[in-house]
Amino acid sequence: MTQKDKTNTAILISGTGSNMEALIKAAQNPDYPAKISLVISNRPKAKGVETARKLGIKVEVIDHKSFETREAFDQTLTNCLEAHNIELVCNAGFMRLLTKEFVTHWHNRQLNIHPSLLPAFKGLNTHERALQADVKITGCTVHFVRNDMDSGPIIAQAAIPILPNDTALTLKQRVLEVEHQLYPEALKLVASGNIRVVNENALISKTYEAAAPLFSLPLSR
Ligand code: GAR
């Protein structure tokens, strides 16, 4: 696949950027249908900024604190994304609520990953709440972004069992491991044109064979 056939993709981060790193590394495969050409962080000191630079990806820091309104911040994000001809946006631990205008502008072109089996446990402290609720299975979800937080058509999910000795920390680490497998697969599906949104459902093309493992990811590599 030539560089110009690939979907031009940006990643938005606020912190560690381990999902970002998984996406960048997956996209290094010459056959991967997306090209990661930009990372934007809203926090200047996010660890992911350094990681992305080391991996040779262009990074822009747009510090939300230097904007008076959410609208002004989001408009600057869109301007930056458009200046780089971005077609798809992947939120990867991007911890800012986005305005309706931004979400509408990037409709079906913006993905998010959340560390639960949505619609369960939207928002923060996901793993603590999963443990408190005593659910036996948790996991992660990649979805298209809509106005309500952590909602939108579900592209892919992966499940893992909650083990008797799990703490919020062990659970977070085990869910992150599957996030790093799921997000690259989900971006691949979208970037290769194998997802269509119909009546707010994300439908996977029947011919896309690689979709099957998304629902039963192995616990470890
Ligand atoms: C990930 O677990 C991601 O699912 C979560 O933040 C973490 C970021 O880690 N996102 C959300 O909770 C969004 N609602 P990372 O920076 O190492 O990718």
PDB file of N, CA and C in Angstrom, residues 7 9 87-91 98 102-114 118-119 122 140-157 182-183 185-205:
ATOM      1  N   THR A   7      -5.040   6.273   4.996  1.00  0.00           N
ATOM      2  CA  THR A   7      -5.882   7.311   5.601  1.00  0.00           C
ATOM      3  C   THR A   7      -5.046   8.144   6.567  1.00  0.00           C
ATOM      4  N   THR A   9      -4.152  10.122   9.532  1.00  0.00           N
ATOM      5  CA  THR A   9      -4.756  10.016  10.868  1.00  0.00           C
ATOM      6  C   THR A   9      -3.967  10.795  11.915  1.00  0.00           C
ATOM      7  N   GLU A  87      -7.750  13.099   8.076  1.00  0.00           N
ATOM      8  CA  GLU A  87      -9.048  12.512   7.700  1.00  0.00           C
ATOM      9  C   GLU A  87      -9.711  11.809   8.881  1.00  0.00           C
ATOM     10  N   LEU A  88      -8.900  11.225   9.756  1.00  0.00           N
ATOM     11  CA  LEU A  88      -9.443  10.485  10.918  1.00  0.00           C
ATOM     12  C   LEU A  88      -8.740  10.941  12.191  1.00  0.00           C
ATOM     13  N   VAL A  89      -9.506  11.043  13.271  1.00  0.00           N
ATOM     14  CA  VAL A  89      -8.944  11.465  14.560  1.00  0.00           C
ATOM     15  C   VAL A  89      -9.167  10.335  15.569  1.00  0.00           C
ATOM     16  N   CYS A  90      -8.097   9.931  16.261  1.00  0.00           N
ATOM     17  CA  CYS A  90      -8.214   8.898  17.296  1.00  0.00           C
ATOM     18  C   CYS A  90      -7.938   9.507  18.656  1.00  0.00           C
ATOM     19  N   ASN A  91      -8.922   9.506  19.524  1.00  0.00           N
ATOM     20  CA  ASN A  91      -8.694   9.956  20.900  1.00  0.00           C
ATOM     21  C   ASN A  91      -8.064   8.782  21.649  1.00  0.00           C
ATOM     22  N   LEU A  98     -15.390  17.451  24.498  1.00  0.00           N
ATOM     23  CA  LEU A  98     -15.339  18.236  23.261  1.00  0.00           C
ATOM     24  C   LEU A  98     -16.690  18.897  22.992  1.00  0.00           C
ATOM     25  N   PHE A 102     -17.292  20.532  17.499  1.00  0.00           N
ATOM     26  CA  PHE A 102     -16.149  19.676  17.156  1.00  0.00           C
ATOM     27  C   PHE A 102     -16.629  18.265  16.824  1.00  0.00           C
ATOM     28  N   VAL A 103     -17.501  17.748  17.684  1.00  0.00           N
ATOM     29  CA  VAL A 103     -17.990  16.377  17.502  1.00  0.00           C
ATOM     30  C   VAL A 103     -18.755  16.259  16.174  1.00  0.00           C
ATOM     31  N   THR A 104     -19.557  17.280  15.863  1.00  0.00           N
ATOM     32  CA  THR A 104     -20.329  17.256  14.613  1.00  0.00           C
ATOM     33  C   THR A 104     -19.382  17.337  13.412  1.00  0.00           C
ATOM     34  N   HIS A 105     -18.393  18.207  13.533  1.00  0.00           N
ATOM     35  CA  HIS A 105     -17.441  18.390  12.424  1.00  0.00           C
ATOM     36  C   HIS A 105     -16.734  17.071  12.077  1.00  0.00           C
ATOM     37  N   TRP A 106     -16.397  16.297  13.110  1.00  0.00           N
ATOM     38  CA  TRP A 106     -15.634  15.060  12.896  1.00  0.00           C
ATOM     39  C   TRP A 106     -16.527  13.808  12.973  1.00  0.00           C
ATOM     40  N   HIS A 107     -17.818  13.993  12.692  1.00  0.00           N
ATOM     41  CA  HIS A 107     -18.810  12.913  12.768  1.00  0.00           C
ATOM     42  C   HIS A 107     -18.360  11.688  11.943  1.00  0.00           C
ATOM     43  N   ASN A 108     -18.334  10.545  12.609  1.00  0.00           N
ATOM     44  CA  ASN A 108     -17.880   9.275  11.996  1.00  0.00           C
ATOM     45  C   ASN A 108     -16.425   9.341  11.512  1.00  0.00           C
ATOM     46  N   ARG A 109     -15.715  10.362  11.941  1.00  0.00           N
ATOM     47  CA  ARG A 109     -14.288  10.458  11.588  1.00  0.00           C
ATOM     48  C   ARG A 109     -13.444  10.588  12.857  1.00  0.00           C
ATOM     49  N   GLN A 110     -14.091  10.375  14.026  1.00  0.00           N
ATOM     50  CA  GLN A 110     -13.371  10.473  15.299  1.00  0.00           C
ATOM     51  C   GLN A 110     -13.670   9.244  16.148  1.00  0.00           C
ATOM     52  N   LEU A 111     -12.590   8.572  16.571  1.00  0.00           N
ATOM     53  CA  LEU A 111     -12.719   7.343  17.372  1.00  0.00           C
ATOM     54  C   LEU A 111     -12.244   7.618  18.798  1.00  0.00           C
ATOM     55  N   ASN A 112     -12.761   6.835  19.724  1.00  0.00           N
ATOM     56  CA  ASN A 112     -12.304   6.933  21.120  1.00  0.00           C
ATOM     57  C   ASN A 112     -12.155   5.521  21.673  1.00  0.00           C
ATOM     58  N   ILE A 113     -11.222   5.367  22.609  1.00  0.00           N
ATOM     59  CA  ILE A 113     -11.145   4.091  23.329  1.00  0.00           C
ATOM     60  C   ILE A 113     -11.482   4.343  24.782  1.00  0.00           C
ATOM     61  N   HIS A 114     -12.261   3.419  25.350  1.00  0.00           N
ATOM     62  CA  HIS A 114     -12.660   3.556  26.758  1.00  0.00           C
ATOM     63  C   HIS A 114     -12.432   2.212  27.453  1.00  0.00           C
ATOM     64  N   LEU A 118     -18.587  -0.729  27.153  1.00  0.00           N
ATOM     65  CA  LEU A 118     -19.674   0.262  27.087  1.00  0.00           C
ATOM     66  C   LEU A 118     -20.962  -0.428  26.652  1.00  0.00           C
ATOM     67  N   PRO A 119     -22.144   0.004  27.112  1.00  0.00           N
ATOM     68  CA  PRO A 119     -22.352   1.248  27.841  1.00  0.00           C
ATOM     69  C   PRO A 119     -22.130   1.168  29.348  1.00  0.00           C
ATOM     70  N   LYS A 122     -19.246   4.311  32.045  1.00  0.00           N
ATOM     71  CA  LYS A 122     -18.733   5.494  31.340  1.00  0.00           C
ATOM     72  C   LYS A 122     -18.017   6.385  32.340  1.00  0.00           C
ATOM     73  N   CYS A 140     -12.667  -3.472  27.054  1.00  0.00           N
ATOM     74  CA  CYS A 140     -12.517  -2.135  26.479  1.00  0.00           C
ATOM     75  C   CYS A 140     -13.330  -2.028  25.189  1.00  0.00           C
ATOM     76  N   THR A 141     -13.575  -0.785  24.814  1.00  0.00           N
ATOM     77  CA  THR A 141     -14.449  -0.497  23.678  1.00  0.00           C
ATOM     78  C   THR A 141     -13.840   0.598  22.821  1.00  0.00           C
ATOM     79  N   VAL A 142     -13.873   0.414  21.511  1.00  0.00           N
ATOM     80  CA  VAL A 142     -13.542   1.511  20.592  1.00  0.00           C
ATOM     81  C   VAL A 142     -14.841   1.901  19.897  1.00  0.00           C
ATOM     82  N   HIS A 143     -15.136   3.206  19.900  1.00  0.00           N
ATOM     83  CA  HIS A 143     -16.406   3.670  19.336  1.00  0.00           C
ATOM     84  C   HIS A 143     -16.228   4.999  18.613  1.00  0.00           C
ATOM     85  N   PHE A 144     -17.178   5.314  17.744  1.00  0.00           N
ATOM     86  CA  PHE A 144     -17.196   6.646  17.143  1.00  0.00           C
ATOM     87  C   PHE A 144     -17.676   7.631  18.205  1.00  0.00           C
ATOM     88  N   VAL A 145     -17.144   8.841  18.159  1.00  0.00           N
ATOM     89  CA  VAL A 145     -17.467   9.824  19.193  1.00  0.00           C
ATOM     90  C   VAL A 145     -18.774  10.548  18.875  1.00  0.00           C
ATOM     91  N   ARG A 146     -19.605  10.651  19.905  1.00  0.00           N
ATOM     92  CA  ARG A 146     -20.838  11.423  19.827  1.00  0.00           C
ATOM     93  C   ARG A 146     -20.842  12.441  20.973  1.00  0.00           C
ATOM     94  N   ASN A 147     -21.905  13.264  21.051  1.00  0.00           N
ATOM     95  CA  ASN A 147     -21.890  14.345  22.047  1.00  0.00           C
ATOM     96  C   ASN A 147     -21.850  13.856  23.487  1.00  0.00           C
ATOM     97  N   ASP A 148     -22.576  12.784  23.782  1.00  0.00           N
ATOM     98  CA  ASP A 148     -22.547  12.300  25.163  1.00  0.00           C
ATOM     99  C   ASP A 148     -21.229  11.574  25.410  1.00  0.00           C
ATOM    100  N   MET A 149     -20.655  11.818  26.579  1.00  0.00           N
ATOM    101  CA  MET A 149     -19.349  11.235  26.903  1.00  0.00           C
ATOM    102  C   MET A 149     -19.364   9.692  26.800  1.00  0.00           C
ATOM    103  N   ASP A 150     -18.311   9.137  26.211  1.00  0.00           N
ATOM    104  CA  ASP A 150     -18.140   7.685  26.094  1.00  0.00           C
ATOM    105  C   ASP A 150     -19.371   7.002  25.498  1.00  0.00           C
ATOM    106  N   SER A 151     -19.945   7.664  24.482  1.00  0.00           N
ATOM    107  CA  SER A 151     -21.068   7.016  23.793  1.00  0.00           C
ATOM    108  C   SER A 151     -20.854   7.169  22.290  1.00  0.00           C
ATOM    109  N   GLY A 152     -21.580   6.367  21.530  1.00  0.00           N
ATOM    110  CA  GLY A 152     -21.450   6.406  20.074  1.00  0.00           C
ATOM    111  C   GLY A 152     -21.352   4.999  19.538  1.00  0.00           C
ATOM    112  N   PRO A 153     -21.578   4.830  18.221  1.00  0.00           N
ATOM    113  CA  PRO A 153     -21.581   3.503  17.620  1.00  0.00           C
ATOM    114  C   PRO A 153     -20.314   2.717  17.949  1.00  0.00           C
ATOM    115  N   ILE A 154     -20.531   1.484  18.420  1.00  0.00           N
ATOM    116  CA  ILE A 154     -19.413   0.653  18.876  1.00  0.00           C
ATOM    117  C   ILE A 154     -18.763  -0.063  17.691  1.00  0.00           C
ATOM    118  N   ILE A 155     -17.457   0.163  17.538  1.00  0.00           N
ATOM    119  CA  ILE A 155     -16.713  -0.447  16.430  1.00  0.00           C
ATOM    120  C   ILE A 155     -16.194  -1.818  16.849  1.00  0.00           C
ATOM    121  N   ALA A 156     -15.640  -1.905  18.061  1.00  0.00           N
ATOM    122  CA  ALA A 156     -15.042  -3.167  18.503  1.00  0.00           C
ATOM    123  C   ALA A 156     -14.944  -3.204  20.016  1.00  0.00           C
ATOM    124  N   GLN A 157     -15.035  -4.403  20.552  1.00  0.00           N
ATOM    125  CA  GLN A 157     -14.874  -4.592  21.997  1.00  0.00           C
ATOM    126  C   GLN A 157     -14.044  -5.833  22.253  1.00  0.00           C
ATOM    127  N   LEU A 182      -6.661  -4.018  20.649  1.00  0.00           N
ATOM    128  CA  LEU A 182      -7.963  -3.693  20.040  1.00  0.00           C
ATOM    129  C   LEU A 182      -7.930  -2.406  19.205  1.00  0.00           C
ATOM    130  N   TYR A 183      -7.275  -1.362  19.733  1.00  0.00           N
ATOM    131  CA  TYR A 183      -7.357  -0.067  19.036  1.00  0.00           C
ATOM    132  C   TYR A 183      -6.756  -0.144  17.621  1.00  0.00           C
ATOM    133  N   GLU A 185      -6.634  -2.700  15.707  1.00  0.00           N
ATOM    134  CA  GLU A 185      -7.559  -3.477  14.866  1.00  0.00           C
ATOM    135  C   GLU A 185      -8.759  -2.621  14.475  1.00  0.00           C
ATOM    136  N   ALA A 186      -9.256  -1.842  15.417  1.00  0.00           N
ATOM    137  CA  ALA A 186     -10.432  -1.013  15.145  1.00  0.00           C
ATOM    138  C   ALA A 186     -10.097   0.091  14.139  1.00  0.00           C
ATOM    139  N   LEU A 187      -8.932   0.713  14.303  1.00  0.00           N
ATOM    140  CA  LEU A 187      -8.540   1.761  13.352  1.00  0.00           C
ATOM    141  C   LEU A 187      -8.359   1.163  11.960  1.00  0.00           C
ATOM    142  N   LYS A 188      -7.818  -0.063  11.932  1.00  0.00           N
ATOM    143  CA  LYS A 188      -7.624  -0.748  10.649  1.00  0.00           C
ATOM    144  C   LYS A 188      -8.966  -0.946   9.938  1.00  0.00           C
ATOM    145  N   LEU A 189      -9.975  -1.366  10.718  1.00  0.00           N
ATOM    146  CA  LEU A 189     -11.308  -1.570  10.143  1.00  0.00           C
ATOM    147  C   LEU A 189     -11.858  -0.279   9.540  1.00  0.00           C
ATOM    148  N   VAL A 190     -11.710   0.818  10.287  1.00  0.00           N
ATOM    149  CA  VAL A 190     -12.284   2.089   9.831  1.00  0.00           C
ATOM    150  C   VAL A 190     -11.476   2.631   8.644  1.00  0.00           C
ATOM    151  N   ALA A 191     -10.153   2.634   8.792  1.00  0.00           N
ATOM    152  CA  ALA A 191      -9.302   3.235   7.758  1.00  0.00           C
ATOM    153  C   ALA A 191      -9.378   2.467   6.439  1.00  0.00           C
ATOM    154  N   SER A 192      -9.700   1.169   6.515  1.00  0.00           N
ATOM    155  CA  SER A 192      -9.781   0.386   5.281  1.00  0.00           C
ATOM    156  C   SER A 192     -11.195   0.406   4.695  1.00  0.00           C
ATOM    157  N   GLY A 193     -12.077   1.196   5.297  1.00  0.00           N
ATOM    158  CA  GLY A 193     -13.427   1.345   4.747  1.00  0.00           C
ATOM    159  C   GLY A 193     -14.322   0.159   5.030  1.00  0.00           C
ATOM    160  N   ASN A 194     -14.009  -0.608   6.060  1.00  0.00           N
ATOM    161  CA  ASN A 194     -14.814  -1.789   6.369  1.00  0.00           C
ATOM    162  C   ASN A 194     -15.865  -1.566   7.446  1.00  0.00           C
ATOM    163  N   ILE A 195     -16.088  -0.304   7.800  1.00  0.00           N
ATOM    164  CA  ILE A 195     -17.141   0.010   8.772  1.00  0.00           C
ATOM    165  C   ILE A 195     -18.078   1.030   8.141  1.00  0.00           C
ATOM    166  N   ARG A 196     -19.361   0.776   8.289  1.00  0.00           N
ATOM    167  CA  ARG A 196     -20.380   1.705   7.819  1.00  0.00           C
ATOM    168  C   ARG A 196     -21.303   1.978   8.997  1.00  0.00           C
ATOM    169  N   VAL A 197     -21.709   3.233   9.193  1.00  0.00           N
ATOM    170  CA  VAL A 197     -22.634   3.516  10.287  1.00  0.00           C
ATOM    171  C   VAL A 197     -24.041   3.642   9.714  1.00  0.00           C
ATOM    172  N   VAL A 198     -24.938   2.762  10.191  1.00  0.00           N
ATOM    173  CA  VAL A 198     -26.322   2.764   9.729  1.00  0.00           C
ATOM    174  C   VAL A 198     -27.211   2.810  10.962  1.00  0.00           C
ATOM    175  N   ASN A 199     -28.087   3.800  11.032  1.00  0.00           N
ATOM    176  CA  ASN A 199     -28.961   3.968  12.204  1.00  0.00           C
ATOM    177  C   ASN A 199     -28.178   3.912  13.516  1.00  0.00           C
ATOM    178  N   GLU A 200     -27.067   4.580  13.531  1.00  0.00           N
ATOM    179  CA  GLU A 200     -26.205   4.653  14.711  1.00  0.00           C
ATOM    180  C   GLU A 200     -25.641   3.295  15.150  1.00  0.00           C
ATOM    181  N   ASN A 201     -25.627   2.333  14.228  1.00  0.00           N
ATOM    182  CA  ASN A 201     -24.909   1.083  14.489  1.00  0.00           C
ATOM    183  C   ASN A 201     -23.711   1.014  13.559  1.00  0.00           C
ATOM    184  N   ALA A 202     -22.564   0.611  14.096  1.00  0.00           N
ATOM    185  CA  ALA A 202     -21.378   0.453  13.246  1.00  0.00           C
ATOM    186  C   ALA A 202     -21.384  -0.966  12.701  1.00  0.00           C
ATOM    187  N   LEU A 203     -21.572  -1.085  11.391  1.00  0.00           N
ATOM    188  CA  LEU A 203     -21.643  -2.410  10.769  1.00  0.00           C
ATOM    189  C   LEU A 203     -20.304  -2.762  10.142  1.00  0.00           C
ATOM    190  N   ILE A 204     -19.834  -3.968  10.437  1.00  0.00           N
ATOM    191  CA  ILE A 204     -18.556  -4.428   9.892  1.00  0.00           C
ATOM    192  C   ILE A 204     -18.814  -5.181   8.603  1.00  0.00           C
ATOM    193  N   SER A 205     -18.047  -4.841   7.578  1.00  0.00           N
ATOM    194  CA  SER A 205     -18.192  -5.502   6.288  1.00  0.00           C
ATOM    195  C   SER A 205     -18.041  -7.013   6.448  1.00  0.00           C
TER     196      SER A 205
END
